[in-house]
Amino acid sequence: MTELAAPEPAVEQRIVTPAATPTEEIVVLDYGGQYSQLIARRVRDCGVFSELLPHHVPLEEIARRKPRGIILSGGPASVYAEGAPPLDRGLLELGVPVMGICYGMQLLVHTLGGRVEQAEVGEFGRSDLLVSDPGVLLREMPKEQTCWMSHRDTVYEAPPGFKALASSSSSPVAAVEDAERQIYGIQFHPEVVHTPYGQEILTRFLTEVCGCEPTWSAASIVEEQVRRIREQVGEGSVICGLSGGVDSSVAALLVHRAIGEQLTCVFVDHGLMRKDEGEQVVKTFRDTFKVPLVAVDAETRFLDKLKGVTEPEAKRKAIGAEFIRVFEEEAAKLAGASGGENARFLVQGTLYSDVIESGGGTGAATIKSHHNVGGLPDDLQFELVEPLRALFKDEVRAVGAELGLPERLVWRQPFPGPGLAIRVVGGEATKERLDVLREADHILQEEIRKAGLYRELWQSFCVLPDVRTVGVQGDERTYGYVVVVRAVTSDDAMTADWARLPYDLLETIASRMINELREVNRVVLDITSKPPGTIEWE
Ligand code: XMP
């Protein structure tokens, strides 16, 4: 896409053997394209397990996995750039089908003797594809279709032995195949929604070319994980810190499904949760799912630690440290109750995207510094059980639904570990301010849900600055709090846009807050995107 070579992450850090490795697997080699993760997700959407590995992973590592097929992703490099990621020809000798997408196709064509040239103009965005010879890959699909392109280098000639299948206005050769050697290439991106036949093309490659069976599903993940968890922990006792978020909830339920009462969950209620959230967690896990659960009401302890703390990082640190202290105390009590035998295993809701992004793969828990609440230090003497380590977020939700987790928990928006404390901004998180914020937040959540917008938003919440303003209510002067409404759309929290909530909804929210909450006399809307703002205010 640009002329630069892709940066190379350290191989040994990026190789991950996920906790669940089903028998059939597609390896996606990552050449640094912005859609690489998406390719792996789309393959899984077709019911086939796939793993994203760095492009420079040793050939033996790929062979060891015995993949049914290999996909080479797109990437920012030009095949002519110095240091451009090369193709290991050995890949083509493994006897499994290979398909290159965008840079992946250019690499195949260039290496195998076709003609790739640097073009003056690139081809970015929607393009019209004209199919001249559908081959295997495009069979039974329209002759003319839309596709999504994002490249500058262009393929002008297919390599010897290959057929050119299609072209677009800027790409004389937009798809190639050598069905005999089972090597395929497409210049456009089948993984993005703007390529309407993309999923069909991927399915064609996976089923007809690679011969995969679509067996990867929420039900099969549950079955496989239950087996693996049993294998890992045997008769051992397991402890799980439950936060009420979807990841820890699904991880806990999976482990409970596998080993029942050998699991004890610890829910630390730091008093910084949203309204009724603590009760809901206890009710769901203890009453509905009968999971052994220790719920610790630690509100006073946390509020004590927050006294006089106003600086955002200091708040996070105070909460993080206290969380660990409470959790360790509870773990020690549990060990005492079980006759001195410590819980040997600790459940962590690590996801595949955390694994990919952090470069970890050694089994150590990686917790981003500002995501450290609810996370535990790695010097705790536990062996980790990470049943979600191979799963993307949407798969975690599907597994949650499969296990019967209530919709409210399955679709819960992300909520920061330090909770409402980092939304009471510019001052101390006192009980009084937290309570005002909690009530305002409750009204916001109710109205957003009523409007059917909860799932569409990445997050919706309130912020309570340490500011009071003058107002007039019932002929009286008031001096009350300002509530900030923050609602954003996002895919991954790296960037975010402020949500265009309907005016009528905003009006209802504002008037409910002011009418129902004595302490509040003004409501404002945050219209900052990220960047330049962050999602949270602290
Ligand atoms: P920012 O504010 O950095 O937030 O744009 C990005 C995402 O991370 C969440 N967040 C946190 N999560 N502990 C957490 O567990 C934290 O300290 C923390 N700070 C921010 C935030 O809610 C958003 O989804």
Coordinates of C-alpha atoms and ligand atoms in Angstrom, one line a residue:
M1 CA 0.0 0.0 0.0
T2 CA 2.9 2.3 0.6
E3 CA 6.5 1.7 -0.6
L4 CA 7.8 0.9 2.8
A5 CA 8.8 -2.5 4.0
A6 CA 6.8 -3.9 6.9
P7 CA 8.5 -3.8 10.3
E8 CA 9.4 -7.2 11.6
P9 CA 8.3 -8.2 15.1
A10 CA 10.5 -10.7 16.9
V11 CA 9.5 -14.2 15.7
E12 CA 9.7 -16.0 18.9
Q13 CA 7.4 -13.5 20.5
R14 CA 4.7 -13.7 18.0
I15 CA 4.4 -17.5 17.7
V16 CA 1.4 -18.5 19.6
T17 CA 0.0 -21.9 20.1
P18 CA -3.5 -21.1 21.2
A19 CA -5.2 -23.1 23.9
A20 CA -7.5 -24.6 21.4
T21 CA -6.0 -26.0 18.2
P22 CA -8.6 -28.0 16.4
T23 CA -7.5 -30.6 13.9
E24 CA -8.1 -28.4 10.8
E25 CA -6.3 -25.1 10.6
I26 CA -5.6 -22.4 8.1
V27 CA -2.4 -20.4 8.7
V28 CA -2.6 -16.7 7.8
L29 CA 0.9 -15.2 7.4
D30 CA 0.9 -11.6 8.4
Y31 CA 2.9 -9.3 6.1
G32 CA 1.8 -6.2 8.1
G33 CA -1.5 -5.5 6.3
Q34 CA -4.1 -3.5 8.1
Y35 CA -6.7 -6.3 7.5
S36 CA -4.6 -9.3 8.5
Q37 CA -6.5 -10.0 11.7
L38 CA -9.7 -9.6 9.8
I39 CA -8.6 -12.3 7.3
A40 CA -8.2 -14.7 10.2
R41 CA -11.6 -13.7 11.6
R42 CA -13.3 -14.2 8.3
V43 CA -11.8 -17.6 7.8
R44 CA -13.2 -18.5 11.2
D45 CA -16.6 -17.0 10.2
C46 CA -16.5 -19.7 7.5
G47 CA -16.3 -22.3 10.3
V48 CA -12.6 -23.1 9.9
F49 CA -10.0 -22.4 12.7
S50 CA -7.3 -20.0 11.6
E51 CA -4.2 -18.6 13.2
L52 CA -2.3 -15.4 12.4
L53 CA 1.5 -15.8 12.3
P54 CA 4.2 -13.4 11.5
H55 CA 5.4 -13.7 7.8
H56 CA 8.9 -14.6 8.9
V57 CA 7.9 -17.5 11.1
P58 CA 10.2 -20.5 10.4
L59 CA 8.9 -22.9 7.8
E60 CA 9.2 -25.8 10.3
E61 CA 6.9 -24.0 12.6
I62 CA 4.2 -23.8 9.9
A63 CA 4.8 -27.4 8.8
R64 CA 4.4 -28.5 12.4
R65 CA 0.9 -27.2 12.4
K66 CA 0.0 -29.3 9.4
P67 CA -2.3 -26.5 8.0
R68 CA -4.9 -27.3 5.4
G69 CA -4.1 -24.1 3.6
I70 CA -1.9 -21.0 3.9
I71 CA -3.0 -17.4 3.2
L72 CA -0.5 -14.6 2.6
S73 CA -1.9 -11.3 3.8
G74 CA -1.6 -7.9 2.3
G75 CA 1.1 -5.5 3.6
P76 CA 2.5 -2.0 3.2
A77 CA 5.7 -3.0 1.3
S78 CA 6.5 -3.0 -2.4
V79 CA 8.1 -6.2 -3.7
Y80 CA 10.8 -3.9 -5.1
A81 CA 11.5 -2.1 -1.8
E82 CA 14.8 -2.8 0.0
G83 CA 14.1 -5.2 2.8
A84 CA 10.7 -6.1 1.5
P85 CA 9.4 -9.3 3.2
P86 CA 10.3 -12.1 0.9
L87 CA 8.5 -15.4 0.1
D88 CA 10.0 -18.5 1.4
R89 CA 9.7 -20.8 -1.6
G90 CA 9.6 -23.7 0.8
L91 CA 6.0 -22.7 1.6
L92 CA 5.1 -23.8 -1.9
E93 CA 6.6 -27.2 -1.4
L94 CA 4.6 -28.1 1.7
G95 CA 1.9 -29.6 -0.5
V96 CA -0.9 -27.4 0.8
P97 CA -2.8 -24.7 -1.1
V98 CA -1.5 -21.2 -0.9
M99 CA -3.5 -18.0 -1.6
G100 CA -2.0 -14.5 -1.6
I101 CA -4.1 -11.4 -1.0
C102 CA -2.9 -8.0 -2.3
Y103 CA 0.8 -7.9 -1.3
G104 CA 0.6 -11.7 -0.8
M105 CA -0.4 -12.1 -4.5
Q106 CA 2.2 -9.6 -5.7
L107 CA 4.8 -11.6 -3.8
L108 CA 3.7 -14.9 -5.4
V109 CA 3.6 -13.4 -8.9
H110 CA 6.9 -11.7 -8.6
T111 CA 8.7 -14.7 -7.1
L112 CA 7.2 -17.1 -9.7
G113 CA 8.2 -15.1 -12.8
G114 CA 5.1 -12.9 -13.5
R115 CA 5.3 -9.2 -13.9
V116 CA 4.6 -6.7 -11.1
E117 CA 5.3 -3.1 -11.7
Q118 CA 5.3 0.0 -9.6
A119 CA 2.4 2.1 -10.9
E120 CA 2.1 5.9 -11.0
V121 CA -1.3 5.9 -9.5
G122 CA -2.6 3.5 -6.9
E123 CA -6.0 1.8 -6.7
F124 CA -7.7 2.6 -3.4
G125 CA -11.3 1.9 -2.4
R126 CA -14.2 0.5 -4.4
S127 CA -13.3 -1.0 -7.9
D128 CA -15.2 -2.8 -10.6
L129 CA -13.9 -6.3 -11.2
L130 CA -14.4 -8.0 -14.6
V131 CA -14.1 -11.8 -14.5
S132 CA -12.7 -13.2 -17.8
D133 CA -12.1 -16.8 -16.7
P134 CA -13.6 -17.7 -13.3
G135 CA -11.3 -20.6 -12.7
V136 CA -12.0 -22.4 -9.4
L137 CA -11.9 -19.4 -7.2
L138 CA -14.6 -17.2 -8.9
R139 CA -16.8 -19.9 -10.4
E140 CA -20.5 -19.3 -10.3
M141 CA -20.0 -15.7 -9.3
P142 CA -21.1 -12.7 -11.4
K143 CA -18.9 -11.7 -14.3
E144 CA -19.0 -8.1 -13.1
Q145 CA -18.7 -7.4 -9.4
T146 CA -17.5 -4.8 -7.0
C147 CA -14.4 -5.3 -4.9
W148 CA -12.2 -3.3 -2.5
M149 CA -8.7 -2.5 -3.6
S150 CA -5.8 -0.9 -1.6
H151 CA -2.5 -1.1 -3.6
R152 CA 0.0 0.8 -5.6
D153 CA 2.1 -1.9 -7.2
T154 CA 0.2 -3.7 -9.9
V155 CA 0.3 -7.1 -11.5
Y156 CA 0.6 -6.9 -15.3
E157 CA 1.3 -10.5 -16.2
A158 CA 0.5 -13.8 -14.5
P159 CA 3.5 -16.2 -13.9
P160 CA 4.0 -19.1 -16.3
G161 CA 1.5 -21.9 -15.6
F162 CA -1.0 -19.4 -14.1
K163 CA -4.3 -18.3 -15.5
A164 CA -5.4 -14.6 -15.2
L165 CA -8.9 -14.7 -13.9
A166 CA -10.0 -11.1 -13.7
S167 CA -9.1 -7.5 -14.1
S168 CA -10.2 -4.0 -12.9
S169 CA -9.7 -0.6 -14.5
S170 CA -6.3 -0.1 -12.8
S171 CA -5.3 -3.8 -12.4
P172 CA -4.8 -5.7 -15.7
V173 CA -4.4 -8.9 -13.6
A174 CA -6.5 -8.8 -10.5
A175 CA -6.8 -12.5 -9.7
V176 CA -4.7 -15.5 -10.8
E177 CA -4.6 -19.3 -10.2
D178 CA -2.6 -22.3 -10.9
A179 CA -5.1 -25.0 -10.0
E180 CA -2.6 -27.8 -10.5
R181 CA 0.0 -26.4 -8.1
Q182 CA -2.9 -25.0 -5.9
I183 CA -1.5 -21.5 -5.9
Y184 CA -4.0 -18.6 -6.0
G185 CA -3.8 -14.8 -5.8
I186 CA -6.2 -12.0 -5.5
Q187 CA -5.4 -8.4 -5.7
F188 CA -8.5 -7.1 -3.9
H189 CA -9.5 -7.7 -0.3
P190 CA -12.1 -10.5 0.1
E191 CA -12.1 -10.0 3.9
V192 CA -13.7 -6.5 3.9
V193 CA -17.4 -6.0 3.7
H194 CA -17.0 -3.8 0.7
T195 CA -16.2 -6.8 -1.4
P196 CA -19.7 -8.4 -1.6
Y197 CA -18.5 -11.8 -2.9
G198 CA -15.5 -11.8 -0.6
Q199 CA -16.8 -14.3 1.9
E200 CA -17.9 -16.6 -0.9
I201 CA -14.4 -16.5 -2.4
L202 CA -12.9 -17.3 0.9
T203 CA -15.3 -20.1 1.4
R204 CA -14.5 -21.5 -2.1
F205 CA -10.8 -21.5 -1.2
L206 CA -11.4 -23.1 2.2
T207 CA -13.8 -25.8 1.2
E208 CA -13.1 -26.7 -2.5
V209 CA -9.4 -26.0 -2.6
C210 CA -8.3 -26.8 0.9
G211 CA -11.0 -29.4 1.6
C212 CA -11.9 -28.0 5.0
E213 CA -15.0 -28.9 6.9
P214 CA -16.8 -26.0 8.6
T215 CA -16.6 -27.4 12.1
W216 CA -15.3 -24.4 14.1
S217 CA -18.3 -23.1 16.1
A218 CA -19.2 -21.9 19.5
A219 CA -20.4 -25.4 20.4
S220 CA -17.2 -27.0 19.2
I221 CA -15.1 -24.4 21.1
V222 CA -17.0 -25.2 24.3
E223 CA -16.5 -28.9 23.8
E224 CA -12.8 -28.6 23.0
Q225 CA -12.1 -26.2 25.9
V226 CA -13.9 -28.3 28.4
R227 CA -11.7 -31.2 27.5
R228 CA -8.5 -29.1 27.6
I229 CA -9.3 -27.5 30.9
R230 CA -10.0 -30.9 32.5
E231 CA -6.7 -32.2 31.1
Q232 CA -4.8 -29.2 32.4
V233 CA -6.1 -28.9 35.9
G234 CA -7.0 -32.5 36.8
E235 CA -8.1 -32.6 40.4
G236 CA -6.5 -29.2 41.2
S237 CA -8.4 -26.3 42.6
V238 CA -8.9 -23.2 40.5
I239 CA -9.5 -19.6 41.3
C240 CA -11.0 -16.9 39.1
G241 CA -11.2 -13.2 39.5
L242 CA -14.6 -12.2 38.2
S243 CA -15.1 -8.6 37.2
G244 CA -18.5 -8.8 35.6
G245 CA -17.0 -8.1 32.1
V246 CA -17.7 -10.5 29.3
D247 CA -14.2 -12.0 29.1
S248 CA -13.9 -13.0 32.8
S249 CA -17.5 -14.1 32.8
V250 CA -17.2 -16.4 29.8
A251 CA -13.8 -17.7 31.0
A252 CA -15.3 -18.5 34.4
L253 CA -18.4 -20.3 32.9
L254 CA -16.2 -22.4 30.6
V255 CA -14.0 -23.5 33.5
H256 CA -17.1 -24.2 35.7
R257 CA -18.6 -26.2 32.9
A258 CA -15.4 -28.3 32.8
I259 CA -14.6 -28.8 36.5
G260 CA -17.6 -27.6 38.5
E261 CA -16.9 -27.1 42.2
Q262 CA -13.2 -27.2 41.8
L263 CA -13.6 -23.6 40.7
T264 CA -14.1 -20.7 43.1
C265 CA -14.7 -17.3 41.7
V266 CA -13.7 -14.2 43.6
F267 CA -15.7 -11.0 42.9
V268 CA -14.1 -7.9 44.5
D269 CA -16.8 -5.2 44.6
H270 CA -14.7 -2.1 44.9
G271 CA -17.7 0.2 45.2
L272 CA -16.8 1.7 41.8
M273 CA -19.2 -0.3 39.7
R274 CA -22.3 0.9 38.0
K275 CA -25.7 0.8 39.6
D276 CA -26.8 -2.8 40.6
E277 CA -23.9 -4.3 38.7
G278 CA -22.4 -6.1 41.7
E279 CA -25.7 -7.6 42.6
Q280 CA -26.2 -8.8 39.0
V281 CA -22.9 -10.5 38.9
V282 CA -23.6 -12.3 42.2
K283 CA -27.1 -13.2 41.2
T284 CA -26.0 -14.6 37.8
F285 CA -23.1 -16.6 38.9
R286 CA -24.1 -17.8 42.4
D287 CA -27.9 -18.2 42.0
T288 CA -28.3 -19.0 38.3
F289 CA -25.1 -20.9 37.4
K290 CA -24.4 -22.2 40.9
V291 CA -20.8 -21.2 40.7
P292 CA -19.0 -21.2 44.0
L293 CA -18.5 -17.4 44.5
V294 CA -16.9 -15.3 47.1
A295 CA -18.2 -11.8 46.9
V296 CA -16.1 -9.3 48.8
D297 CA -17.7 -6.0 49.7
A298 CA -14.6 -3.8 49.7
E299 CA -16.2 -0.4 49.1
T300 CA -15.0 1.2 52.3
R301 CA -11.4 -0.1 51.9
F302 CA -11.2 1.3 48.4
L303 CA -12.8 4.7 49.2
D304 CA -10.3 5.0 52.1
K305 CA -7.4 4.4 49.7
L306 CA -8.8 7.0 47.4
K307 CA -9.1 9.7 50.0
G308 CA -7.1 12.8 48.9
V309 CA -6.1 11.2 45.6
T310 CA -6.9 13.4 42.6
E311 CA -4.2 12.6 40.0
P312 CA -5.5 10.1 37.5
E313 CA -2.6 7.7 37.4
A314 CA -2.3 7.8 41.2
K315 CA -6.0 6.8 41.4
R316 CA -5.4 3.9 39.0
K317 CA -2.4 2.8 41.0
A318 CA -4.2 3.0 44.4
I319 CA -7.1 1.0 43.1
G320 CA -4.8 -1.6 41.4
A321 CA -2.7 -2.1 44.5
E322 CA -5.7 -2.5 46.7
F323 CA -7.3 -4.9 44.3
I324 CA -4.3 -7.2 44.4
R325 CA -4.2 -7.0 48.2
V326 CA -7.9 -8.0 48.5
F327 CA -7.6 -10.8 46.0
E328 CA -4.5 -12.2 47.7
E329 CA -6.3 -12.2 51.1
E330 CA -9.2 -14.0 49.6
A331 CA -7.0 -16.6 47.9
A332 CA -5.2 -17.2 51.2
K333 CA -8.5 -17.7 53.0
L334 CA -9.6 -20.1 50.4
A335 CA -6.3 -22.0 50.8
G336 CA -6.9 -22.1 54.5
A337 CA -10.4 -23.5 54.0
S338 CA -9.2 -26.2 51.8
G339 CA -6.8 -27.5 54.4
G340 CA -3.8 -25.4 53.4
E341 CA -3.7 -26.5 49.8
N342 CA -3.3 -23.5 47.7
A343 CA -5.4 -23.0 44.6
R344 CA -2.8 -23.9 42.0
F345 CA -4.6 -22.5 39.0
L346 CA -5.7 -19.0 38.1
V347 CA -8.2 -18.3 35.3
Q348 CA -7.5 -15.3 33.0
G349 CA -9.7 -14.0 30.3
T350 CA -6.8 -13.3 27.9
L351 CA -8.1 -13.0 24.3
Y352 CA -6.4 -13.8 21.0
S353 CA -6.1 -10.1 20.1
D354 CA -4.2 -9.5 23.4
V355 CA -1.9 -12.3 22.5
I356 CA -1.3 -11.0 19.0
E357 CA -0.8 -7.4 20.1
S358 CA 1.3 -8.1 23.1
G359 CA 3.6 -10.5 21.2
G360 CA 3.2 -12.9 24.2
G361 CA 2.9 -16.6 23.7
T362 CA 4.8 -18.1 26.6
G363 CA 1.8 -18.5 28.8
A364 CA 2.5 -15.4 30.9
A365 CA -0.4 -13.1 31.4
T366 CA 0.2 -9.7 29.7
I367 CA -1.7 -6.9 31.2
K368 CA -1.4 -3.4 29.7
S369 CA -0.3 -1.0 32.3
H370 CA -3.5 1.0 32.3
H371 CA -5.6 -2.2 32.2
N372 CA -4.1 -3.5 35.3
V373 CA -7.1 -3.4 37.6
G374 CA -8.7 -6.8 37.8
G375 CA -5.4 -8.1 36.5
L376 CA -2.8 -9.7 38.8
P377 CA 0.9 -9.4 39.0
D378 CA 2.8 -12.3 37.3
D379 CA 4.8 -13.2 40.4
L380 CA 1.7 -14.8 41.9
Q381 CA 2.3 -18.5 42.2
F382 CA -0.4 -19.8 39.9
E383 CA -0.4 -21.7 36.7
L384 CA -2.7 -19.8 34.3
V385 CA -5.8 -21.3 32.7
E386 CA -6.6 -19.2 29.7
P387 CA -9.5 -20.7 27.8
L388 CA -10.1 -17.7 25.6
R389 CA -6.6 -17.4 24.4
A390 CA -7.4 -18.5 20.9
L391 CA -10.6 -16.4 20.5
F392 CA -11.5 -13.1 19.1
K393 CA -14.0 -10.9 21.0
D394 CA -17.0 -11.8 18.8
E395 CA -16.2 -15.5 19.4
V396 CA -16.1 -15.0 23.1
R397 CA -19.6 -13.5 22.9
A398 CA -20.8 -16.4 20.9
V399 CA -19.4 -18.8 23.4
G400 CA -21.0 -16.8 26.2
A401 CA -24.4 -17.1 24.5
E402 CA -23.8 -20.8 23.9
L403 CA -23.2 -21.2 27.7
G404 CA -26.4 -19.4 28.5
L405 CA -24.9 -16.2 29.8
P406 CA -27.6 -13.5 29.9
E407 CA -27.7 -11.2 26.9
R408 CA -26.9 -8.2 29.2
L409 CA -23.6 -9.7 30.1
V410 CA -22.8 -11.1 26.7
W411 CA -23.1 -7.7 25.1
R412 CA -21.8 -5.6 28.0
Q413 CA -19.9 -2.5 26.8
P414 CA -16.2 -2.4 28.0
F415 CA -15.9 -0.9 31.4
P416 CA -12.5 0.2 32.9
G417 CA -11.1 -1.7 35.8
P418 CA -10.8 1.4 38.0
G419 CA -14.5 1.9 37.3
L420 CA -16.3 5.1 38.1
A421 CA -13.3 6.5 40.0
I422 CA -11.7 7.6 36.8
R423 CA -15.0 9.2 35.7
V424 CA -15.3 11.4 38.7
V425 CA -12.7 13.8 37.3
G426 CA -10.6 16.7 38.5
G427 CA -11.0 15.8 42.1
E428 CA -11.3 13.1 44.7
A429 CA -13.6 10.1 44.1
T430 CA -15.9 10.5 47.2
K431 CA -18.9 8.4 47.9
E432 CA -21.2 11.4 47.4
R433 CA -19.8 12.1 43.9
L434 CA -19.7 8.5 42.9
D435 CA -23.3 8.1 43.9
V436 CA -24.4 11.1 41.7
L437 CA -22.4 9.7 38.8
R438 CA -23.9 6.2 39.3
E439 CA -27.4 7.5 39.2
A440 CA -26.7 9.7 36.1
D441 CA -25.1 6.7 34.4
H442 CA -28.0 4.5 35.2
I443 CA -30.4 7.0 33.5
L444 CA -28.1 7.2 30.5
Q445 CA -27.9 3.4 30.2
E446 CA -31.7 3.0 30.5
E447 CA -32.4 5.5 27.8
I448 CA -29.7 4.2 25.4
R449 CA -31.0 0.7 25.8
K450 CA -34.6 1.8 25.3
A451 CA -33.6 3.6 22.1
G452 CA -32.0 0.3 20.9
L453 CA -28.6 1.8 20.6
Y454 CA -26.7 0.0 23.3
R455 CA -25.0 -2.6 21.0
E456 CA -24.2 0.0 18.3
L457 CA -22.1 2.0 20.7
W458 CA -18.7 1.0 21.8
Q459 CA -19.2 2.8 25.0
S460 CA -21.7 5.2 26.5
F461 CA -21.2 6.6 30.0
C462 CA -21.2 9.8 32.1
V463 CA -18.4 11.8 33.5
L464 CA -18.7 14.0 36.6
P465 CA -16.2 16.9 36.6
D466 CA -15.5 18.7 39.8
V467 CA -17.5 21.7 38.6
R468 CA -20.7 23.3 39.8
T469 CA -22.7 25.7 37.8
V470 CA -25.6 28.1 38.5
G471 CA -29.1 27.2 37.4
V472 CA -32.7 28.0 38.1
Q473 CA -35.3 25.5 39.0
G474 CA -38.8 26.2 40.4
D475 CA -38.0 29.9 40.9
E476 CA -35.0 29.0 42.9
R477 CA -31.3 29.5 42.2
T478 CA -29.4 26.2 42.2
Y479 CA -25.8 25.5 42.3
G480 CA -25.3 21.9 41.0
Y481 CA -23.1 19.4 39.2
V482 CA -22.6 19.2 35.5
V483 CA -22.9 15.8 34.0
V484 CA -21.1 15.1 30.8
V485 CA -22.6 12.5 28.4
R486 CA -19.9 10.6 26.4
A487 CA -20.9 8.1 23.8
V488 CA -18.5 6.7 21.2
T489 CA -18.4 4.3 18.3
S490 CA -15.3 2.4 17.7
D491 CA -13.9 -1.0 16.5
D492 CA -11.1 -1.5 18.9
A493 CA -10.8 1.6 21.2
M494 CA -7.6 2.7 19.4
T495 CA -9.6 5.3 17.5
A496 CA -13.2 6.4 18.2
D497 CA -15.8 8.8 17.0
W498 CA -18.4 10.6 19.1
A499 CA -21.8 9.1 18.5
R500 CA -24.4 11.2 16.8
L501 CA -27.2 10.4 19.3
P502 CA -30.6 11.7 18.2
Y503 CA -31.5 15.1 19.6
D504 CA -34.8 13.8 21.1
L505 CA -32.9 11.1 23.0
L506 CA -30.4 13.6 24.3
E507 CA -33.3 15.8 25.4
T508 CA -34.9 12.9 27.3
I509 CA -31.6 12.0 28.9
A510 CA -30.9 15.6 30.0
S511 CA -34.3 16.3 31.4
R512 CA -34.4 13.0 33.3
M513 CA -31.1 13.6 34.9
I514 CA -32.0 17.2 35.9
N515 CA -35.5 16.2 37.1
E516 CA -34.5 13.1 38.9
L517 CA -31.2 14.0 40.4
R518 CA -31.3 16.9 42.9
E519 CA -27.6 17.5 42.7
V520 CA -27.5 17.9 38.9
N521 CA -28.6 21.1 37.1
R522 CA -26.7 20.9 33.8
V523 CA -26.0 18.2 31.2
V524 CA -23.4 18.6 28.4
L525 CA -22.3 16.4 25.5
D526 CA -18.7 15.5 24.7
I527 CA -18.1 15.8 20.9
T528 CA -14.4 14.9 20.9
S529 CA -13.2 12.0 18.8
K530 CA -10.1 9.9 19.6
P531 CA -7.6 11.2 18.6
P532 CA -7.2 13.9 19.8
G533 CA -9.2 13.0 22.9
T534 CA -9.1 9.7 24.7
I535 CA -12.4 7.8 25.4
E536 CA -12.1 8.2 29.1
W537 CA -11.5 11.6 30.6
E538 CA -8.8 10.5 32.9
Ligands
XMP1 P1 -8.8 5.6 26.4 O1 -9.4 6.4 27.5 O2 -7.4 5.3 26.6 O3 -9.5 4.1 26.6 O4 -9.2 6.0 25.1 C1 -9.5 3.1 25.7 C2 -10.3 1.9 26.3 O5 -9.7 1.4 27.5 C3 -10.6 1.5 28.6 N1 -9.7 2.0 29.7 C4 -9.4 1.2 30.7 N2 -9.6 -0.1 31.0 N3 -8.4 0.0 33.0 C5 -9.1 -0.7 32.1 O6 -9.4 -1.9 32.3 C6 -8.1 1.3 32.8 O7 -7.4 1.9 33.6 C7 -8.6 1.9 31.6 N4 -8.5 3.2 31.1 C8 -9.2 3.2 29.9 C9 -11.6 2.6 28.2 O8 -12.8 2.4 28.9 C10 -11.7 2.4 26.7 O9 -12.6 1.3 26.4

